[in-house]
XYZ file of C-alpha atoms in Angstrom:
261
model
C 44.764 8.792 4.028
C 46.285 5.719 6.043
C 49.842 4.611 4.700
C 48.993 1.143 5.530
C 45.266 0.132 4.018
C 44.968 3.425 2.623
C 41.418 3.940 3.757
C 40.138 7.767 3.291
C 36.943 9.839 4.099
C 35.345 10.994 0.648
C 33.652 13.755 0.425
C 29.631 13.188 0.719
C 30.367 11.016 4.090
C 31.287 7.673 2.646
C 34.147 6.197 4.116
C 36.446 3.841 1.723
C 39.145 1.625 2.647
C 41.015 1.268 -0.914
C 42.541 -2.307 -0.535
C 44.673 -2.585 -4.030
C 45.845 -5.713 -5.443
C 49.710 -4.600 -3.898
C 48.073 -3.478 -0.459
C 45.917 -6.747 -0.498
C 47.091 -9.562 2.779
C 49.455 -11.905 0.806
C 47.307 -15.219 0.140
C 50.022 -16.902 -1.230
C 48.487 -17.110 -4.919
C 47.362 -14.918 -7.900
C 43.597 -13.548 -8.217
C 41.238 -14.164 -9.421
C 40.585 -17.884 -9.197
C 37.918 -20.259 -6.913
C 39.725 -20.938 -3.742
C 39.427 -24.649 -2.081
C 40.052 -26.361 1.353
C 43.290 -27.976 1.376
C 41.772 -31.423 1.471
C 39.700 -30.284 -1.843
C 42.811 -29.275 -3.873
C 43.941 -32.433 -5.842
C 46.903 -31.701 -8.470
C 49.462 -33.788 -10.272
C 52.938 -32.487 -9.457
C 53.266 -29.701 -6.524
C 50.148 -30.992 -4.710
C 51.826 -31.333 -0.778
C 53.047 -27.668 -1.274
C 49.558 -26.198 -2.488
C 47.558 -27.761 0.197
C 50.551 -26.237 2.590
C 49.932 -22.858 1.038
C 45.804 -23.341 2.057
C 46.382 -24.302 5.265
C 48.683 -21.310 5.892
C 46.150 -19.069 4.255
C 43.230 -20.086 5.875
C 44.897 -21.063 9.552
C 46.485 -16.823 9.697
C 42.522 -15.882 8.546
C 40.958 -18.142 10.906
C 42.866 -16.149 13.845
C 42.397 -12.935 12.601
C 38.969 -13.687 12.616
C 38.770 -14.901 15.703
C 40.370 -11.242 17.228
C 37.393 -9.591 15.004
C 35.008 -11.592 16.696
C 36.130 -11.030 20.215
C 36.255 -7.177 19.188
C 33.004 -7.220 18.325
C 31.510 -9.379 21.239
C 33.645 -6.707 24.130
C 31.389 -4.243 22.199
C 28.163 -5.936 21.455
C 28.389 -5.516 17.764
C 26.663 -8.289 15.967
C 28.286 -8.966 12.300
C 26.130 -10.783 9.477
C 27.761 -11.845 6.182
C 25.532 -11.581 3.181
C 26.746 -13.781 0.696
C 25.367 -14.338 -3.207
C 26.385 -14.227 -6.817
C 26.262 -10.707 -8.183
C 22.811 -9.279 -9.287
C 20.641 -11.523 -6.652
C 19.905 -8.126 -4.760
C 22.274 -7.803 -1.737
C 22.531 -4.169 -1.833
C 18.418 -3.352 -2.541
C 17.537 -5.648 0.468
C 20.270 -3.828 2.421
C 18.809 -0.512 1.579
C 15.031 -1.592 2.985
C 16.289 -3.085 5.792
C 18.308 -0.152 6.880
C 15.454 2.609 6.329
C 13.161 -0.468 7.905
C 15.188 -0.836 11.355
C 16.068 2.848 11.373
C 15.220 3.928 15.267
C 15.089 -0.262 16.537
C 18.464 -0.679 16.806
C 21.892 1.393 15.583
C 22.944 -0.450 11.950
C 26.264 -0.473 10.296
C 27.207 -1.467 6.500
C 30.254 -3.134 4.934
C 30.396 -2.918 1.734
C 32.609 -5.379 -0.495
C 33.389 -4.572 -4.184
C 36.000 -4.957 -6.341
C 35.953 -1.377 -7.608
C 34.099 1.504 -7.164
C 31.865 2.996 -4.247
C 28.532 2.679 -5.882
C 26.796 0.559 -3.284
C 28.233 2.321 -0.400
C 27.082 5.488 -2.124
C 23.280 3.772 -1.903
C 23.695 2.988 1.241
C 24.836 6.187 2.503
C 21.890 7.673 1.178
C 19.710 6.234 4.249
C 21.596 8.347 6.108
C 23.744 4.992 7.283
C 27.282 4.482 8.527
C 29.072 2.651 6.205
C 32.684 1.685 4.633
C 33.328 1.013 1.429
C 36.396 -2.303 1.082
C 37.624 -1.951 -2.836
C 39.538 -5.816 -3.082
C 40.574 -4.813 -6.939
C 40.807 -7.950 -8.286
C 40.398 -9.670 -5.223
C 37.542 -12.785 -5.133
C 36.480 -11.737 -1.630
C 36.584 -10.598 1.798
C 39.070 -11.586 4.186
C 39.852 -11.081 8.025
C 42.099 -8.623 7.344
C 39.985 -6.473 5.338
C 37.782 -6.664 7.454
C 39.727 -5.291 10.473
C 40.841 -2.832 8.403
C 36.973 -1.792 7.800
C 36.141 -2.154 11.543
C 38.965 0.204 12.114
C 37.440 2.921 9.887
C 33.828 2.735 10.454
C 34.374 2.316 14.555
C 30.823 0.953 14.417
C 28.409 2.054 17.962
C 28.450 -0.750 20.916
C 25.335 -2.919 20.379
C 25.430 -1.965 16.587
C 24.145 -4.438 13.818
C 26.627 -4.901 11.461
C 25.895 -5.635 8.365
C 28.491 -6.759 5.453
C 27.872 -7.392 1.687
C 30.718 -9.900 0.856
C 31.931 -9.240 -2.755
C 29.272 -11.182 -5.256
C 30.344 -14.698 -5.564
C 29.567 -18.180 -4.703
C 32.407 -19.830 -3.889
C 35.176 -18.094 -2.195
C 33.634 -15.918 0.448
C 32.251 -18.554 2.025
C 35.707 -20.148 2.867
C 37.097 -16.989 4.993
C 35.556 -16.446 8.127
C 35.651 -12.722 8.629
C 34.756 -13.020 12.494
C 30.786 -12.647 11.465
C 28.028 -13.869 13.944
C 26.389 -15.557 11.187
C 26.404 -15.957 6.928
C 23.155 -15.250 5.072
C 22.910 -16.415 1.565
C 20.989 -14.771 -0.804
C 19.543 -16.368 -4.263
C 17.351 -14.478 -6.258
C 14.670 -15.982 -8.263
C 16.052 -15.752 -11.607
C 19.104 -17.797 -10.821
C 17.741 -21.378 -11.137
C 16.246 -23.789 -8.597
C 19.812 -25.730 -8.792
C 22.518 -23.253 -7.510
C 22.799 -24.961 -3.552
C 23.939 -28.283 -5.560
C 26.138 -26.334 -7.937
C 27.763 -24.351 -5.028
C 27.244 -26.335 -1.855
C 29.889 -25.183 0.220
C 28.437 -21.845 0.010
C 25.068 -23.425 1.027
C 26.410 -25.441 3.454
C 28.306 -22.127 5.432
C 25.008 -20.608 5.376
C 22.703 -20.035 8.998
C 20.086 -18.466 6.505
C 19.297 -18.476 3.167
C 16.659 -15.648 1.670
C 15.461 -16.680 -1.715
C 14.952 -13.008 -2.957
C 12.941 -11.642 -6.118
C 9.649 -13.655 -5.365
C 7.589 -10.828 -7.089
C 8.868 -12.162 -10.509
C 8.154 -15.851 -9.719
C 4.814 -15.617 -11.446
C 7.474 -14.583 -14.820
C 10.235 -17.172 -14.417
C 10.757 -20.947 -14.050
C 11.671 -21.333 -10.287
C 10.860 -23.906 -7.751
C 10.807 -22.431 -4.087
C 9.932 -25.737 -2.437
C 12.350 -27.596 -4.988
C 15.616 -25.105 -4.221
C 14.737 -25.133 -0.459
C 15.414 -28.663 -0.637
C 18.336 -28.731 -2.539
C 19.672 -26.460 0.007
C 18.995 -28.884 2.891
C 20.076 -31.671 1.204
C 23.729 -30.035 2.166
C 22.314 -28.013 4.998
C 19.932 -30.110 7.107
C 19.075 -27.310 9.477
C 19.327 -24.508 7.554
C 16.135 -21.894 8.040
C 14.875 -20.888 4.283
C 13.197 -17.043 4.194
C 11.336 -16.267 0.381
C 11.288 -12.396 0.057
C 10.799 -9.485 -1.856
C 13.243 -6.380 -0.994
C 11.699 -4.554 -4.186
C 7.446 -5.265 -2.044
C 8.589 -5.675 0.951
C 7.005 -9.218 1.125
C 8.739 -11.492 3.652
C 10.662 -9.075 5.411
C 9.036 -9.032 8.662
C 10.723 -12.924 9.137
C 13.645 -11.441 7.792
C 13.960 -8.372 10.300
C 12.365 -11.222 13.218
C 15.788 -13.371 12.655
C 17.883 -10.467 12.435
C 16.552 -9.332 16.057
C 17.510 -12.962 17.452
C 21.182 -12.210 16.337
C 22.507 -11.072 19.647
């Protein structure tokens, strides 16, 4: 067990770094709640020293993340943060594209939760290298956690790293982790409307999968319609429709994830 992030090997091969609420980097402000750039943050009474507080919170992330990324570029590891509201099928799509690149190219998982190891315990399955980051009531994954998760799983030089942010559309999307890019993922029984509801999660994003397309013949869902919405805050955004449960649209999926070098 470390003394400082507490991170352990469990038994079975799943490695978990146990970030508690206490252990958590200090952001300067109870969870849970929806962070917000400082220039978004408008409140009567107090407002000069919360927009301080963001700007110290993001600008000690932002650096951290920065030393992640240059880790990761000295070793040719390639880090992709998956992004999406619990339920839209993160972890499924994870699993098929894991057992699908097994052999291409070495793959490494990070998986964000706020409790338990269940997903990591999926993905371990495939026989997989992965780390399991418990935030406890933590919104989402930070720089430091994710150092902290680098410094566990040790992943192989010219690995693909791939991280499953903790399921929610607004905060991840505003800490920069030191990830090559951000893939959002909406699944089909969401609603056509979630880029306008969220946009600065839509905006963040290099790629957006629209998962779940074998039940569009069962729900009310307009591929064309969303894919707009998202480039009406996203111009150049690329828009992937897939199905981890078939298997359709993955070979675009697993095409973009070979031009992340």
């Amino acid at each position: 067990m470390c003394g400082t992030c507490g991170c352990a090997e469990e038994s079975g091969g799943t490695r978990v770094v146990m970030l508690r609420e206490e252990d958590a980097p200090d952001h300067g402000h109870p969870h849970p709640h929806p962070h917000a750039r400082p220039h978004e943050r408008r409140q009567p009474g107090g407002a000069g020293e919360t927009v301080a507080i963001e700007q110290k919170v993001l600008a000690k992330n932002d650096l951290l993340a920065e030393r992640n990324r240059t880790w990761m570029t000295d070793r040719g590891v390639v880090a992709v943060n998956m992004m999406s509201s619990p339920g839209a099928g993160k972890t499924t799509l994870l699993e098929r594209t894991v057992t699908d690149l097994g052999g291409r190219r070495p793959v490494a998982v990070i998986e964000g939760d706020q409790e338990t190891r269940l997903d990591a315990d999926r993905i371990r399955r495939t026989g997989c290298a992965v780390v399991q980051v418990n935030t406890g009531a933590g919104c989402h994954l930070d720089a430091e956690m994710m150092r902290d998760a680098l410094t566990a799983l040790s992943p192989a030089e010219g690995s693909l790293l791939m991280v499953e942010n903790v399921g929610n559309l607004v905060c991840p999307a505003l800490f920069d982790l030191g990830e090559r890019s951000k893939v959002v993922i909406i699944s089909v029984t969401e609603g056509t409307d979630k880029p306008l509801k969220y946009p600065y999660m839509f905006a963040a994003a290099d790629l957006i999968l629209i998962n779940k397309s074998d039940l569009l013949p069962h729900v009310d869902f307009d591929v064309e319609q969303c894919a707009r919405h998202a480039r009406s805050v996203n111009p150049d955004v690329r828009v992937l429709t897939v199905s981890a449960t078939t298997g359709e649209g993955l070979g675009h999926w697993y095409d973009w994830l070979a031009e992340q070098r």
